[in-house]
Coordinates of C-alpha atoms and ligand atoms in Angstrom, one line a residue:
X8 CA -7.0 12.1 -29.9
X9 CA -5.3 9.7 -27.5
X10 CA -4.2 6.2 -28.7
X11 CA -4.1 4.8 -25.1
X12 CA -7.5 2.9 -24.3
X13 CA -9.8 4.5 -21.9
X14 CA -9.3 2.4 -18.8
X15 CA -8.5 5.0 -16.7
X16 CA -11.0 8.4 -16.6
X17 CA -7.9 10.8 -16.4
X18 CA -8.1 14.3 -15.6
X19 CA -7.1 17.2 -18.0
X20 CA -3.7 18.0 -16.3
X21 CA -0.2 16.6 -16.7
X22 CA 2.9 17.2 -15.3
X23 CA 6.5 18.4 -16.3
X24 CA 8.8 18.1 -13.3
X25 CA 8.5 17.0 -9.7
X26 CA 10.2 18.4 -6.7
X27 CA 9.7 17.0 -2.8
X28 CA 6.3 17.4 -2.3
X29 CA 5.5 19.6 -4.9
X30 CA 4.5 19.0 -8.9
X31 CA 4.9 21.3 -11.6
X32 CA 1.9 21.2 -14.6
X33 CA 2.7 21.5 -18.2
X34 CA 0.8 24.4 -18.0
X35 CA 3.0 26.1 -15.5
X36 CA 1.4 25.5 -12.4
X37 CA 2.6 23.9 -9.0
X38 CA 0.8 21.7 -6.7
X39 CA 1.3 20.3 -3.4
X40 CA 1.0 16.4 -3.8
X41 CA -0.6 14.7 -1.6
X42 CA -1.2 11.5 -2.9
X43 CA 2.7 10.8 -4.2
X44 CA 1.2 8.4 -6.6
X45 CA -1.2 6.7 -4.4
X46 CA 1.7 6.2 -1.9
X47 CA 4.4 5.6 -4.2
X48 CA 6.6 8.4 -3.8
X49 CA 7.4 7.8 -0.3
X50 CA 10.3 10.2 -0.2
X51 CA 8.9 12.5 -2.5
X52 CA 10.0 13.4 -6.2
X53 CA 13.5 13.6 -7.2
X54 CA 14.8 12.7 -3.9
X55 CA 18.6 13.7 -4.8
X56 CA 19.9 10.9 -2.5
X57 CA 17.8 8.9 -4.7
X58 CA 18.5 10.6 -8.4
X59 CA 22.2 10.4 -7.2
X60 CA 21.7 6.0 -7.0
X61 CA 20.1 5.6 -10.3
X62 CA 22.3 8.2 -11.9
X63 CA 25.4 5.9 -10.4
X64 CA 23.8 2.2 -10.6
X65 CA 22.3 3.3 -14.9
X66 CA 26.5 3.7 -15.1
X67 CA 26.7 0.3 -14.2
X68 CA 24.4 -2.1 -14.7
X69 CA 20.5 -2.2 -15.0
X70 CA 19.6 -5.6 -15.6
X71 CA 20.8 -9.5 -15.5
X72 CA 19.2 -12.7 -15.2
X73 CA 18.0 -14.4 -11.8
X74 CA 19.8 -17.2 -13.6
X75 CA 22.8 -15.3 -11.9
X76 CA 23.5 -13.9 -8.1
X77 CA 22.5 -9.7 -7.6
X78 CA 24.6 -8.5 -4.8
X79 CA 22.4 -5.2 -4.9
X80 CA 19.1 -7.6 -4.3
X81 CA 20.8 -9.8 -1.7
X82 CA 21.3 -6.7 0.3
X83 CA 18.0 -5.2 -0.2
X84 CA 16.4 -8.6 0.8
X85 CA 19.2 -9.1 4.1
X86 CA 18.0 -5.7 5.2
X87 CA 14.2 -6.2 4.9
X88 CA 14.6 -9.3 6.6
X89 CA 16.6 -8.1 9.4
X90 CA 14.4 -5.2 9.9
X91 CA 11.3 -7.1 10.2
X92 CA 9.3 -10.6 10.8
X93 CA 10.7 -12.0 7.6
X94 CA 13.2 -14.9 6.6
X95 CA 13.3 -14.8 2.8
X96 CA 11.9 -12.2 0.0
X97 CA 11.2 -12.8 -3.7
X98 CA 11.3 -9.8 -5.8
X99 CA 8.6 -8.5 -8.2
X100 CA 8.2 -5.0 -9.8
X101 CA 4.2 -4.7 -8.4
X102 CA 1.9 -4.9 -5.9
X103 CA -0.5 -7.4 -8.1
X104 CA 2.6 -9.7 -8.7
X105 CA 3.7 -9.3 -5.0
X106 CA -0.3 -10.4 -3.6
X107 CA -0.1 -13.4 -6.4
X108 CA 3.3 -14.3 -5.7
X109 CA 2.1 -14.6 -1.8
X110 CA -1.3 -16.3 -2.7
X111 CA 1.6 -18.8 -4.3
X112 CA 3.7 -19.2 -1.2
X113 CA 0.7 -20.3 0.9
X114 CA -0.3 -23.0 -1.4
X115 CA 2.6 -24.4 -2.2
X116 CA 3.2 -24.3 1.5
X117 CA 0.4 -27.0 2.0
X118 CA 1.2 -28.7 -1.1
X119 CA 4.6 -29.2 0.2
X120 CA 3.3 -30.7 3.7
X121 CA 1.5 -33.2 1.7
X122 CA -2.0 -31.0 2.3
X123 CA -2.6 -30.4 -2.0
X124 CA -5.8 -29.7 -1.3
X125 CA -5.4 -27.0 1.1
X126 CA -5.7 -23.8 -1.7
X127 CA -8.3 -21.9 -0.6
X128 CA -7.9 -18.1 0.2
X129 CA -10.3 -16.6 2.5
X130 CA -10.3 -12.4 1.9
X131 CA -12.0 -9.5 3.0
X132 CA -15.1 -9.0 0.7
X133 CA -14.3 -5.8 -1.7
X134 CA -10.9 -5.3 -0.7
X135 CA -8.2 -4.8 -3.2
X136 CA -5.2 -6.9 -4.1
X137 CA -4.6 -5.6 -7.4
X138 CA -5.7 -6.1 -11.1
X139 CA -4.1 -9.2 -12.2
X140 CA -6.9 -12.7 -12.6
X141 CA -6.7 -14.0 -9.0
X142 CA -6.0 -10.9 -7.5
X143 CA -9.4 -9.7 -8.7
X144 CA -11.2 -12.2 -7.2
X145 CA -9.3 -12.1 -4.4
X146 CA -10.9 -8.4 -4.1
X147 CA -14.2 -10.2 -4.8
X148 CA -15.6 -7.3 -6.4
X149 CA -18.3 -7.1 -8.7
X150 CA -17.2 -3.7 -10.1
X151 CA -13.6 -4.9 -10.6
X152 CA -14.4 -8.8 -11.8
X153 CA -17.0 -8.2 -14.1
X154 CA -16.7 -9.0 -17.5
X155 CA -13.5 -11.2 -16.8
X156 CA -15.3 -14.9 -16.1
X157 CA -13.7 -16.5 -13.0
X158 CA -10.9 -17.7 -11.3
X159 CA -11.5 -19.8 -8.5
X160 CA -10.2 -20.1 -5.3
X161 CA -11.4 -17.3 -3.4
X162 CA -13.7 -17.0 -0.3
X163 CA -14.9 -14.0 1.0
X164 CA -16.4 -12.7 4.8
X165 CA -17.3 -8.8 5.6
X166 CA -15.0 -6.5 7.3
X167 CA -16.0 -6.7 11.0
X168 CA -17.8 -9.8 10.5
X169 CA -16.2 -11.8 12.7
X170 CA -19.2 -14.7 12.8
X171 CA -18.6 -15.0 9.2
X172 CA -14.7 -15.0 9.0
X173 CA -15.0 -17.9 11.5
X174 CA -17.7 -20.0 9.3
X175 CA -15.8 -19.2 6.1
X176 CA -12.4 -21.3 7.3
X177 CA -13.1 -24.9 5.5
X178 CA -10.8 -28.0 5.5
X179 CA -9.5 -26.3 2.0
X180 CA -8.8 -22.8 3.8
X181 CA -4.5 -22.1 3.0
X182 CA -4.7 -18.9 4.3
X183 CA -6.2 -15.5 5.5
X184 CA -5.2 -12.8 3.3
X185 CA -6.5 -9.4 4.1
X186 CA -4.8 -5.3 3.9
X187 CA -3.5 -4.4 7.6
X188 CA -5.7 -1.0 6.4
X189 CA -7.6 -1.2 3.5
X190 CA -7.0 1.7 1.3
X191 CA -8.9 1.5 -1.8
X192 CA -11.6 0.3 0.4
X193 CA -12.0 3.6 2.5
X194 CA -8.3 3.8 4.5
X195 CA -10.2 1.2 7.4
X196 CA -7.8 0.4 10.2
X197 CA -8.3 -3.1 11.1
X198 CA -7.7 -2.5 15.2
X199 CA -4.8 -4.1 17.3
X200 CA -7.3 -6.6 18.9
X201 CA -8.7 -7.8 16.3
X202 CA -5.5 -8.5 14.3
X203 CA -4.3 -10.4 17.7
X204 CA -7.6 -12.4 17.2
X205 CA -6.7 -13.4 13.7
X206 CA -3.2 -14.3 14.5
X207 CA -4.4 -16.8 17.1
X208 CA -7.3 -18.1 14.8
X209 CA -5.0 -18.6 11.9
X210 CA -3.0 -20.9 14.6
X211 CA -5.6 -22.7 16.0
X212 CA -6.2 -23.4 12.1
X213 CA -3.5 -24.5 11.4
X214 CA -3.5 -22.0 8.4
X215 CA -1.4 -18.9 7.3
X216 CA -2.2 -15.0 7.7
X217 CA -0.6 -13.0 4.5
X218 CA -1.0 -9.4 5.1
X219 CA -1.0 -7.4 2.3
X220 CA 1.3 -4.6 3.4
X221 CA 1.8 -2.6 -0.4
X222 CA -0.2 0.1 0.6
X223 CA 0.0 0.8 4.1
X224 CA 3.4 -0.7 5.0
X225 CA 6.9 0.6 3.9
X226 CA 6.6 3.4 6.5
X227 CA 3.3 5.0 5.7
X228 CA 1.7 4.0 9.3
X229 CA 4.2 5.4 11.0
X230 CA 5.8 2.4 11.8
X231 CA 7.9 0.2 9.4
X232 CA 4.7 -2.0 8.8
X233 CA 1.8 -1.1 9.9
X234 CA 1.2 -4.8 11.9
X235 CA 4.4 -3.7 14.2
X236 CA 1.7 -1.5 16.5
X237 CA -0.4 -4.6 17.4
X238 CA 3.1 -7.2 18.0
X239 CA 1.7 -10.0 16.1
X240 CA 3.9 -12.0 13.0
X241 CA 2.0 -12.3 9.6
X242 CA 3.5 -15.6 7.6
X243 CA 3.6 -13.4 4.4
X244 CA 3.4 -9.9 3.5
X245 CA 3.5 -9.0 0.0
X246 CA 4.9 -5.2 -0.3
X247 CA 5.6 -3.0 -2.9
X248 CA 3.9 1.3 -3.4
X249 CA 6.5 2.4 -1.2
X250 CA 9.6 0.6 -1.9
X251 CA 11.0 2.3 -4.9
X252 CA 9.4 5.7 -4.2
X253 CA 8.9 5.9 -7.9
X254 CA 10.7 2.8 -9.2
X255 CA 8.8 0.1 -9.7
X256 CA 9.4 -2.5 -6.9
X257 CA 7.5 -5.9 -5.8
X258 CA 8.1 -8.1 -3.1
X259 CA 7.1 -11.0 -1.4
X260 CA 8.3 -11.5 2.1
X261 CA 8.0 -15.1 4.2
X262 CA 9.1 -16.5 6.8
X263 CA 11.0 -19.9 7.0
X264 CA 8.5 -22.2 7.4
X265 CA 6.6 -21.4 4.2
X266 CA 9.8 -20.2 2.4
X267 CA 11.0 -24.1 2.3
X268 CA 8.4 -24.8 -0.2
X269 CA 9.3 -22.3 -2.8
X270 CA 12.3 -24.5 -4.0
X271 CA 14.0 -24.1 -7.3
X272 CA 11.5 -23.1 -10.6
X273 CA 8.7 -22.7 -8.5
X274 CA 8.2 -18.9 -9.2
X275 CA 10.5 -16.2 -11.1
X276 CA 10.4 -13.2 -12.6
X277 CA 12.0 -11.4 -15.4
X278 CA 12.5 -8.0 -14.4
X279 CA 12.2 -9.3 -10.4
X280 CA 15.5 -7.7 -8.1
X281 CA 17.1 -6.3 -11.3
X282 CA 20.6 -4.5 -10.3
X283 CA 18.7 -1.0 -11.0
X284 CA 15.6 -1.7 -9.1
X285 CA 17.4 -3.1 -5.9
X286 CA 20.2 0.0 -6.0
X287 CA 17.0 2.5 -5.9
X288 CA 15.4 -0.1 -3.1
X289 CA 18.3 0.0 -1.2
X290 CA 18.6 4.0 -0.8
X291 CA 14.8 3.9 -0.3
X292 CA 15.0 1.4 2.5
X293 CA 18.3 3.0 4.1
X294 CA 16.4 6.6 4.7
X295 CA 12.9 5.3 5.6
X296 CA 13.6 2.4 8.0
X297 CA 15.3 4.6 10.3
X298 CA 13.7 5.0 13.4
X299 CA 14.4 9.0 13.5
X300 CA 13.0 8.9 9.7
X301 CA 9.8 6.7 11.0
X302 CA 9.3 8.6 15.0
X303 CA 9.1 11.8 12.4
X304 CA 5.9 10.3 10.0
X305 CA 4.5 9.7 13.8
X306 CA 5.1 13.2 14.4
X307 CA 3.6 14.6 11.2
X308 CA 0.9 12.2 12.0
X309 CA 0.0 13.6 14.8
X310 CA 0.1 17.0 13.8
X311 CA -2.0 16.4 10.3
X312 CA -4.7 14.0 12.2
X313 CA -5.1 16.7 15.4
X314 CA -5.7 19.1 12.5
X315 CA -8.0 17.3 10.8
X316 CA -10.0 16.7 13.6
X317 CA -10.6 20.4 14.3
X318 CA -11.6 20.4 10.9
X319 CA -14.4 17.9 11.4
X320 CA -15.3 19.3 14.4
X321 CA -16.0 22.7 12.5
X322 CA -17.6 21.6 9.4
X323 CA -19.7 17.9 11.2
X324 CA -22.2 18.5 8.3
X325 CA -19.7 18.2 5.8
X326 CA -17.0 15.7 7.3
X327 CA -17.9 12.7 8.9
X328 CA -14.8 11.4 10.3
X329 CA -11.2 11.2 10.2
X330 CA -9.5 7.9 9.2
X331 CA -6.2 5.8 9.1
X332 CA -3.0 6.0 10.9
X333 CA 0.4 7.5 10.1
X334 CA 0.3 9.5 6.7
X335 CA -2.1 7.2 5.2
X336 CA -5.3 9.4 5.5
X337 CA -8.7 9.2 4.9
X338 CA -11.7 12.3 5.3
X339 CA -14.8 10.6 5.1
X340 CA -17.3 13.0 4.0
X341 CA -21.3 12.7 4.4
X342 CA -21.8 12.7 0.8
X343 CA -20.0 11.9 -2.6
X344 CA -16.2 13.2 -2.6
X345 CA -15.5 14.4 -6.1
X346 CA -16.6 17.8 -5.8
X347 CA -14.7 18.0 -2.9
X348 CA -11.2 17.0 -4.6
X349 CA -11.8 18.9 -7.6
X350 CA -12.1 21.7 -5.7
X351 CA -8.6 20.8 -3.5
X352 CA -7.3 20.5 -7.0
X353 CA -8.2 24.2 -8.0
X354 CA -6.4 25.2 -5.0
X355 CA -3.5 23.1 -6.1
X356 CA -3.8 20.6 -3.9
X357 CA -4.0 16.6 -5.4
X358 CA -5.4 13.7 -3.5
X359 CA -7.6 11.0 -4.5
X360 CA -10.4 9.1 -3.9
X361 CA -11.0 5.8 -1.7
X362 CA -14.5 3.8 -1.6
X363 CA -17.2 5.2 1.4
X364 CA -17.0 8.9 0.0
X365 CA -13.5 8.9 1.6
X366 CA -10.9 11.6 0.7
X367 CA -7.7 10.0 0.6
X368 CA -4.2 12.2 1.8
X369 CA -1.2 10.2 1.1
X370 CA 2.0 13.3 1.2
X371 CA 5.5 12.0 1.0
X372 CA 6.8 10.8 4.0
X373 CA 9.6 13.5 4.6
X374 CA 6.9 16.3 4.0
X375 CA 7.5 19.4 6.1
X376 CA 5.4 21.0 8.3
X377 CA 4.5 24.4 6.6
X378 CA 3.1 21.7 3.3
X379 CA 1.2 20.4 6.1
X380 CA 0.0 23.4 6.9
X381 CA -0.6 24.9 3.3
X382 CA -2.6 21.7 2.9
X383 CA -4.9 21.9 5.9
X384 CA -5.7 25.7 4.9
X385 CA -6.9 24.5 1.5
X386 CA -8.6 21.5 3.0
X387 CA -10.9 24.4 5.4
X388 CA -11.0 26.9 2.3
X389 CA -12.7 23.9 0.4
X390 CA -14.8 22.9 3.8
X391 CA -15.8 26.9 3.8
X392 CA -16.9 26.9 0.1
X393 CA -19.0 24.1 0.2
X394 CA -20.8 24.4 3.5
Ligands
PLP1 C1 -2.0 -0.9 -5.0 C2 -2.2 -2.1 -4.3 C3 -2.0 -3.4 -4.8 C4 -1.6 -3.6 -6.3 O1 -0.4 -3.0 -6.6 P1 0.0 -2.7 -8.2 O2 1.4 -2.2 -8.1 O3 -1.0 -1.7 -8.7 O4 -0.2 -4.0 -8.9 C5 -2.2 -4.5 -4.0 N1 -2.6 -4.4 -2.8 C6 -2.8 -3.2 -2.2 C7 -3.2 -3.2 -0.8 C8 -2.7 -2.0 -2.9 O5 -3.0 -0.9 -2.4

């Protein structure tokens, strides 16, 4: 009997020990991870560069009020800054609090330029934001808001539909908030062009583009987020996944012009940019924005995706296509995907579902080669046995 509620429909398998890429079961087994947590573990488990920080920092200090200055966050925050679009960060220690703490941001923005009544958040119809109130019907889906009455606030277009993004922006429209590539929602790449269109629409609006980066950014495309390929600037990007590679890490980053608004007692956070928290974030940031660290997930990439590809092109009845972009990987099959990843997990392989029947491969960003390979043999095995 378990005394935790049944929100989740886990599977009969936990695990002991982590190593790199690999997990050991309490029942002695050892698997190749490839979903790091849903694209947590960015460096893997027990990264000893990163064991080595919390051993040191937990000697230290672990946690003091924002009421105080945290050197350890005030570099964490100068180097995402410097590294990227952004001005200013606010820490959190999700991705829910990171997406509400932007959703914050852009209308306190308005309300700060005398424009109160500028609130409304225009988001891509069953995406995902997190599980939090608003950030559930941000998502806008039925499956995820029903049963929990409403929070307003929210408008919704269809991915794609660009006739209906355009209708959707109101006098009340703050901002466009939508995931650079929707993960939950199927790993969907939205394209270069079309994030240049939004950019230039969110001008000619007059309104702000948060891109919600806790997923696919940190990294996991290849680049350091995955808006760098198509040159534009997002206003806000709320991060987190990635970050901690297993610590729990939220962020909100901004740039100046809406930062000026979030003056003091306007947001805060408990836990937010704890000492511990921003040592781990630090030694997490240091190794993955590198460019050698980042031309190498471009590499792997390239080598997993070309794969893959063969792949489809031997088993077309059973894979439909190949999605995503740097490590963050989706197989869509033709048909429902769970008997699919149940059988990857008897040959010790983990990933995990996205929506559209969509196999989702998330490995650690420093995984090698032959894991790579082990992976795409079990992956064709699986193809094989089920053709
Ligand atoms: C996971 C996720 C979130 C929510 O993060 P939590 O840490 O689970 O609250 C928000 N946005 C996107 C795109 C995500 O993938």
């Amino acid at each position: 009997m378990s005394y935790l509620a049944k929100n989740y429909n886990r599977k009969k398998i936990s695990f002991k020990r982590g190593r790199g890429s690999y997990l050991f079961s309490t029942d002695g087994k050892k698997y190749l991870d490839m979903l790091s947590g849903i694209a947590v573990n960015s460096l893997g488990h027990a990264h000893p560069k990163l064991v080595k920080t919390i051993k040191d920092q937990s000697k230290k200090l672990w946690h003091v009020s924002n009421a105080f200055q945290i050197p350890e966050g005030e570099q964490l925050a100068k180097k995402l800054c410097q590294k990227t679009f952004a001005d200013y960060v606010i820490f959190q220690n999700s991705g829910a609090e990171a997406t509400e703490a932007a959703i914050k941001v852009a209308r306190r923005y308005f309300y700060s330029i005398g424009k109160p009544n500028k609130t409304r958040i225009l988001c891509i119809k069953n995406s995902f934001h997190g599980r939090t109130l608003a950030t559930i019907f941000a998502s806008g889906s039925k499956k995820m808001t029903e049963g929990f009455g409403h929070v307003g606030g929210f408008d919704h277009f269809t991915f794609g539909n660009h006739n209906s993004l355009k209708k959707k922006i109101t006098k009340n429209t703050a901002a466009i908030m939508v995931e650079t590539i929707l993960g939950e929602g199927g790993i969907k790449v939205i394209p270069n062009w079309c994030l240049k269109e939004l950019r230039k629409l969110c001008d000619k609006k007059k309104i702000l583009l948060i891109l919600d980066e806790v997923q696919c950014g940190i990294g996991r495309s290849g680049d350091f987020f995955a808006f760098e390929n198509s040159k534009i600037k997002p206003d806000i990007v709320p991060i987190a996944k990635g970050i901690g590679s297993g610590f729990p890490i939220g962020a909100v980053l901004m740039n100046k012009k809406v930062a000026a608004s979030m003056t003091p007692g306007t947001h805060g956070s408990t836990f937010g940019g704890n000492p511990l928290a921003m040592a781990v974030g630090n030694a997490v940031m240091d190794i993955v924005s590198s460019k050698k660290f980042l031309k190498n997930v471009k590499k792997s990439s390239k080598y997993f995706f070309s794969n893959l590809n063969n792949l489809k092109e031997k088993y077309p009845n059973i894979i439909k296509e190949i999605r995503g972009r740097g490590l963050l990987i989706g197989i869509q099959l033709h048909t429902d995907q769970t008997e699919f990843i149940k059988k990857l997990m008897i040959n010790k392989l983990l990933t995990i579902r996205a929506a559209e029947n969509v196999v989702r491969i998330l490995p650690p960003l420093n995984v090698k080669k032959k894991e790579i390979d082990m992976a795409l043999k079990i992956i064709a095995k699986v193809c094989s046995e089920l053709k």
